[in-house]
Tab-separated table of C-alpha atoms in Angstrom:
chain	number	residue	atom	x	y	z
E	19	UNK	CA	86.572	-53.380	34.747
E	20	UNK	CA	86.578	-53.915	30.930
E	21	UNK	CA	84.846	-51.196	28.441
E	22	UNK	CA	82.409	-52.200	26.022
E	23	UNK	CA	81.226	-51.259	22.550
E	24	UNK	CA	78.436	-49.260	23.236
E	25	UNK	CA	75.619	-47.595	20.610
E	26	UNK	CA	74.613	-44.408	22.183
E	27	UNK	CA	71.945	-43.471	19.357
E	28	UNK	CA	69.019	-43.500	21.718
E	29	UNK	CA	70.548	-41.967	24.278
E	30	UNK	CA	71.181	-38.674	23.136
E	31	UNK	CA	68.451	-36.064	22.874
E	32	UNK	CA	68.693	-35.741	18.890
E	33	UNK	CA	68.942	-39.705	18.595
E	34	UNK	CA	71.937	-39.318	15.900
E	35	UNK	CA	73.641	-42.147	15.202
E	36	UNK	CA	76.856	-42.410	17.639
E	37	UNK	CA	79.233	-45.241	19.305
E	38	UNK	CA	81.678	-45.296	21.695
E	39	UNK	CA	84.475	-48.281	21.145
E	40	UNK	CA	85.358	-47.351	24.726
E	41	UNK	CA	82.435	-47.226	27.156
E	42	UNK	CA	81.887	-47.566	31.015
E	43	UNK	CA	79.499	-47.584	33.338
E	44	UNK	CA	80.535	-46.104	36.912
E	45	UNK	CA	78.996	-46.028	40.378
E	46	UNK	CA	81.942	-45.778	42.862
E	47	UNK	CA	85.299	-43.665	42.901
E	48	UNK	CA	86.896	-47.531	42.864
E	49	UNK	CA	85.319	-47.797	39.583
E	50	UNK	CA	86.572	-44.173	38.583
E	51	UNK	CA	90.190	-45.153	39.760
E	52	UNK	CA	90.059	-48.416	37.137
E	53	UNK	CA	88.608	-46.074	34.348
E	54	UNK	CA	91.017	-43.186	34.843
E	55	UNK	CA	94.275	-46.232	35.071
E	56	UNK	CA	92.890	-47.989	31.713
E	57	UNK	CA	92.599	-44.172	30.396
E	58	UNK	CA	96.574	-43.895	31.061
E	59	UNK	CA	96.959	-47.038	29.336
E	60	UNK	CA	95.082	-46.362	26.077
E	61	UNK	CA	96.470	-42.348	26.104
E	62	UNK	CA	92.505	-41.563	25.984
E	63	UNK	CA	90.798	-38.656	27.281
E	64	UNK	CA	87.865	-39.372	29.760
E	65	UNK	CA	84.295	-37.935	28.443
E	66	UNK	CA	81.028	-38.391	31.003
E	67	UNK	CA	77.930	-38.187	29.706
E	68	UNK	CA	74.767	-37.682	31.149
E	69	UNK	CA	70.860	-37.921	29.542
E	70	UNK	CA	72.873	-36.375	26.178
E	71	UNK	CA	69.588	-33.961	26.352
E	72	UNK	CA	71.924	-30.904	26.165
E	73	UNK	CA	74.429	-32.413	23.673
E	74	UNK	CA	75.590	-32.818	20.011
E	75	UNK	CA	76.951	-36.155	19.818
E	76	UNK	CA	79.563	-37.424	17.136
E	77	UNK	CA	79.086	-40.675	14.971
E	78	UNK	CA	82.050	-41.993	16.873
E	79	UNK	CA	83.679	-41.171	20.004
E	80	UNK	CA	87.354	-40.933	20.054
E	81	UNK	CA	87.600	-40.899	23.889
E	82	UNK	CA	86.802	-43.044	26.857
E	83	UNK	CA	82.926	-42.578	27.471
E	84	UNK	CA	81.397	-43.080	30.709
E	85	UNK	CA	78.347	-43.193	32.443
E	86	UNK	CA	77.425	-42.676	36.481
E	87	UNK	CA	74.508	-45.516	37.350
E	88	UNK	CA	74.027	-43.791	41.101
E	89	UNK	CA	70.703	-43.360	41.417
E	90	UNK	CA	70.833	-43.185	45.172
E	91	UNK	CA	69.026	-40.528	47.459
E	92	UNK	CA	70.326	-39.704	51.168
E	93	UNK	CA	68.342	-37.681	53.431
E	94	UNK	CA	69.894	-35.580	56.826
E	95	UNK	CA	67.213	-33.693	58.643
E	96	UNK	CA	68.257	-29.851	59.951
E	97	UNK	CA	64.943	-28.944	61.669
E	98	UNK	CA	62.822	-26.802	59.296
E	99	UNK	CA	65.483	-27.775	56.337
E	100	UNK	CA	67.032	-31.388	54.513
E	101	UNK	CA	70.181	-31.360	53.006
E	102	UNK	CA	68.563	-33.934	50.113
E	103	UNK	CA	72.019	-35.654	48.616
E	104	UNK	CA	71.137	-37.074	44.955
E	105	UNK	CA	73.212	-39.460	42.828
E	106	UNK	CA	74.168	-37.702	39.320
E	107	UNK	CA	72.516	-40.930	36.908
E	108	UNK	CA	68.835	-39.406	38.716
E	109	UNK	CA	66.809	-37.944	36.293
E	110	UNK	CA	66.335	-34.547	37.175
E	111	UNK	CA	62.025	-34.706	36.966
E	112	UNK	CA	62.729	-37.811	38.872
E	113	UNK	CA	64.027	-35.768	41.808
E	114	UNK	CA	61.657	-33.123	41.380
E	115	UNK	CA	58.448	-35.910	41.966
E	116	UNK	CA	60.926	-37.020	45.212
E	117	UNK	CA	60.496	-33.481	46.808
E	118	UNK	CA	57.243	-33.641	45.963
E	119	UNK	CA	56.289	-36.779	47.479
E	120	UNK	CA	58.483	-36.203	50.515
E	121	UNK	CA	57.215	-32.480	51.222
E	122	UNK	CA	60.803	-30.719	50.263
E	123	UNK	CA	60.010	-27.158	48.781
E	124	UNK	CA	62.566	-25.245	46.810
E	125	UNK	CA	63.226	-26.971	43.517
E	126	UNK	CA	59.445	-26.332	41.916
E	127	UNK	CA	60.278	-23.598	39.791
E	128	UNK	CA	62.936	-26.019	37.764
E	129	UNK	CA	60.600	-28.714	37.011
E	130	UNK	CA	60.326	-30.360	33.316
E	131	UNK	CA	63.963	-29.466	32.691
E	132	UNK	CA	65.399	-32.403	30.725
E	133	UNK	CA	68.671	-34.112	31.819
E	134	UNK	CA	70.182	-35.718	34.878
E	135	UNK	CA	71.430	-34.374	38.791
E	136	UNK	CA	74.640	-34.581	37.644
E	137	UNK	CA	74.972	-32.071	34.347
E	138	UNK	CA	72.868	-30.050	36.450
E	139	UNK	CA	75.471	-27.726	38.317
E	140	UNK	CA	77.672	-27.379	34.704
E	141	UNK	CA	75.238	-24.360	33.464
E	142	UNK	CA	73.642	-23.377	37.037
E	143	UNK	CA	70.371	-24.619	35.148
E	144	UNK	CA	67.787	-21.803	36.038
E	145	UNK	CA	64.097	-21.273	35.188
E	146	UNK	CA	60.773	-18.556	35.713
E	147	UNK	CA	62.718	-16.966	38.312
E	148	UNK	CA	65.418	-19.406	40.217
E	149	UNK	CA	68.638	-21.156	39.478
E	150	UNK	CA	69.643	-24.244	41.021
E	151	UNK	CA	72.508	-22.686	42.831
E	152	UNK	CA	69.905	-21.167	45.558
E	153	UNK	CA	69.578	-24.765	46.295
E	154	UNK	CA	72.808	-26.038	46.211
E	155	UNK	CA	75.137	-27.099	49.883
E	156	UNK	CA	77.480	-28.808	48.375
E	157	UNK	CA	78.792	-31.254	44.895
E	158	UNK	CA	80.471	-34.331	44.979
E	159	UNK	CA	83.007	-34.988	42.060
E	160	UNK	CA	85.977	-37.086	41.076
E	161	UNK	CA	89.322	-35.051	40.653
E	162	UNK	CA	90.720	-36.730	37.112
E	163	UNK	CA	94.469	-34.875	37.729
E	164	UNK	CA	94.771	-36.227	41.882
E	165	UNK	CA	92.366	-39.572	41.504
E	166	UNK	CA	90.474	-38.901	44.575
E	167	UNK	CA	87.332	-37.791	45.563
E	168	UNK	CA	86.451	-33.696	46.587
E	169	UNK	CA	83.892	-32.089	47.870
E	170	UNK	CA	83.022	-27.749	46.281
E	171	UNK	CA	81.140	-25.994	48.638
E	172	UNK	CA	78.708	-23.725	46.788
E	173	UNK	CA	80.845	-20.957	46.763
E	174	UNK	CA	84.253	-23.009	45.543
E	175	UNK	CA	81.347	-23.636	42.293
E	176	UNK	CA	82.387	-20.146	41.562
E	177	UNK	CA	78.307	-20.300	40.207
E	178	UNK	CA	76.931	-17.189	38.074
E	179	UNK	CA	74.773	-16.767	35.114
E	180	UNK	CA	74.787	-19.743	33.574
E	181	UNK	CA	77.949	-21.072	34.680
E	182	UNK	CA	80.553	-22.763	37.044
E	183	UNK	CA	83.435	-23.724	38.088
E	184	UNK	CA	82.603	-26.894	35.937
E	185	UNK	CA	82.512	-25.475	32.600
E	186	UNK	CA	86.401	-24.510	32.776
E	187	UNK	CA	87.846	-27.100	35.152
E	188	UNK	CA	87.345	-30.715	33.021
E	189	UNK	CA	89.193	-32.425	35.625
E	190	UNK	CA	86.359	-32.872	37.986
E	191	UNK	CA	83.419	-35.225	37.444
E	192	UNK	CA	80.157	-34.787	39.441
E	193	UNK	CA	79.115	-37.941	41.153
E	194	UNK	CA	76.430	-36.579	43.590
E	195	UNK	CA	74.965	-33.427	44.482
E	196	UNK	CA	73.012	-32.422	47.806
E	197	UNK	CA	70.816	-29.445	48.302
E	198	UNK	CA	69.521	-27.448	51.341
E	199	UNK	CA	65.818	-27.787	50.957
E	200	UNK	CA	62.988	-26.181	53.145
E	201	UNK	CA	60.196	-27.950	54.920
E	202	UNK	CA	58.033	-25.217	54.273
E	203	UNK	CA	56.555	-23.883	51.113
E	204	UNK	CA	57.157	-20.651	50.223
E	205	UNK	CA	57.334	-20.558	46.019
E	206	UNK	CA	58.746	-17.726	43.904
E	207	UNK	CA	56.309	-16.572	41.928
E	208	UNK	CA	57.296	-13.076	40.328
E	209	UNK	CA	58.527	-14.535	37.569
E	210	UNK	CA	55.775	-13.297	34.243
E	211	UNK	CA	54.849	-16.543	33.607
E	212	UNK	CA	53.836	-17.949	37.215
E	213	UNK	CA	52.815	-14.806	37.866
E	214	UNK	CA	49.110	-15.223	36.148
E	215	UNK	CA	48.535	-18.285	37.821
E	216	UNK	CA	49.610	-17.436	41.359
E	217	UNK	CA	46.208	-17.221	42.543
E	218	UNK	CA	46.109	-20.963	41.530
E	219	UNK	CA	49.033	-22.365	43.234
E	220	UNK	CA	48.357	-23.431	47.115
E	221	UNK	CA	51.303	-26.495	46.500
E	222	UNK	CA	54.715	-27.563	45.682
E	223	UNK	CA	52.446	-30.208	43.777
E	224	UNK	CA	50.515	-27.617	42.190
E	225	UNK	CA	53.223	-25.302	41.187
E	226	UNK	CA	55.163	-28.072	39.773
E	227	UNK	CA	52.187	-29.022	37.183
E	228	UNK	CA	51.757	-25.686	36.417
E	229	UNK	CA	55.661	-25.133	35.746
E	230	UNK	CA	55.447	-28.483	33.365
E	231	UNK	CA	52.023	-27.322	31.502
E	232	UNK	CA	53.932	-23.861	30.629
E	233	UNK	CA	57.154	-26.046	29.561
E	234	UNK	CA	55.214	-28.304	27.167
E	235	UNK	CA	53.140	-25.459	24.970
E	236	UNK	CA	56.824	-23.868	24.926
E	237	UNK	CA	58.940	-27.040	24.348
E	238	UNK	CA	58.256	-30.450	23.028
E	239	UNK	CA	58.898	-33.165	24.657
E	240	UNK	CA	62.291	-35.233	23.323
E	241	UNK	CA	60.557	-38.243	23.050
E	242	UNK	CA	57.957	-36.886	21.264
E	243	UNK	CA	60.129	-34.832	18.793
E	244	UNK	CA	64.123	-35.047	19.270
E	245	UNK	CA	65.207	-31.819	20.335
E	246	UNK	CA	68.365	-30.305	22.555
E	247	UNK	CA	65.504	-28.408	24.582
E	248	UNK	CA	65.738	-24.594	25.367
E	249	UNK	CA	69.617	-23.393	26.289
E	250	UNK	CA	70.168	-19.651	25.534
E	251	UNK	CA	71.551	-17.077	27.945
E	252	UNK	CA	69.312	-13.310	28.031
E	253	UNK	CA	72.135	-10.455	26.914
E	254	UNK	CA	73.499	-8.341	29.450
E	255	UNK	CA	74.257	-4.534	29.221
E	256	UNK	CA	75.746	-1.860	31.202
E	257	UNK	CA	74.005	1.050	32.399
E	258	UNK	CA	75.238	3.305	29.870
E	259	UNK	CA	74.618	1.040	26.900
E	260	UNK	CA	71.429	0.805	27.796
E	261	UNK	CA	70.686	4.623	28.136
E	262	UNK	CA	72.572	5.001	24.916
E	263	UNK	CA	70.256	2.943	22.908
E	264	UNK	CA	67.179	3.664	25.483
């Protein structure tokens, strides 16, 4: 594999003007193995990127940049429940219009997030009332330090608030994720938001509309107006702070 020159302007949520003199596209650990022994060659540092809908980007990239192209989607039937396996590149909406053309429930509440399958684990992306961990059976990711390809369980994510086992180990490089997805639709709809229109929703297709409507009066949409989207984390307090200043 050889690395390109590769403008990244429109492909970052702000559309600033960046370039990577190092740049690959990747869709198989064979093609990881080539990056990471051209990366020992060079003395660069490895950087993936995703949708760049949840990133500052510099003018110019001192690192090797890549890019995953699997778009691929892998279905194993468990009775009442799928374990859905999704290639990072996918668009995240994309996969949310798959379970709702295939009748997979679960994922509804998370619909009109920006970015791709694969940045979603980093942050445990979460929204009115569910985080993608719920959904998660296991990731698929490419161990920079051994070369090889692992497989973290939802628990070895080490997933909380926000966060994962992603954020502080750099080494590994999401290439797939699958979830454990119900045949049967049973939404969550305490959250304050859905809660108004819970009357309304009878669907996965309905809910999903109803999730993007409440999005877009929040949110514009990047392509409309470049924007990083909504990333903040709600405070936490112990008991006793709060009765302090209660």
């Amino acid at each position: 594999m050889n690395p390109k020159v590769k403008t990244l302007t429109d492909q970052n949520g702000l559309h600033l003007k960046s370039e990577a003199k190092y740049f690959f596209d990747f869709n198989s650990i064979e093609d990881l193995k080539e990056i990471t022994e051209f990366a020992k060659k060079k003395n660069k540092n490895i950087q993936i990127i995703g949708s760049g809908t949840n990133a500052i980007f510099p003018e110019y990239f001192s690192n090797i940049v890549i890019k995953s192209t699997n778009n691929d989607f892998s279905l194993t039937d468990r009775g009442d429940e799928v374990v859905l396996t999704v290639g990072a590149a996918v668009a995240w909406d994309d996969l949310i219009d798959f379970c709702v053309n295939k009748g997979l429930f679960g994922l509804g509440n998370l619909a009109g997030i920006p970015g791709t399958v694969g940045a979603a684990p980093v942050q445990n992306i979460g929204a009115y009332g569910e985080e993608i961990s719920n959904f998660i059976d296991h990731v698929e990711c490419f161990d920079l330090d051994t070369n090889m390809q692992t497989k973290l369980t939802r628990s070895e994510c080490k997933f909380g608030y926000r966060k994962s086992i992603f954020q502080e180990s750099e080494n590994l490089l999401i290439t797939a994720v699958s979830f454990y997805l119900s045949k049967k639709f049973a939404p969550k709809l305490h959250y304050k938001d859905l809660k108004d229109y819970a009357f309304k929703i009878k669907s996965e297709e309905e809910l999903v509309e109803i999730v993007r409507n409440i999005r877009s009066k929040k949110i514009p949409d990047p392509k409309d107006f470049p924007n990083l989207g909504s990333f903040f984390k709600n405070p936490t307090i112990t008991k006793e702070e709060y009765e302090k200043n209660s």
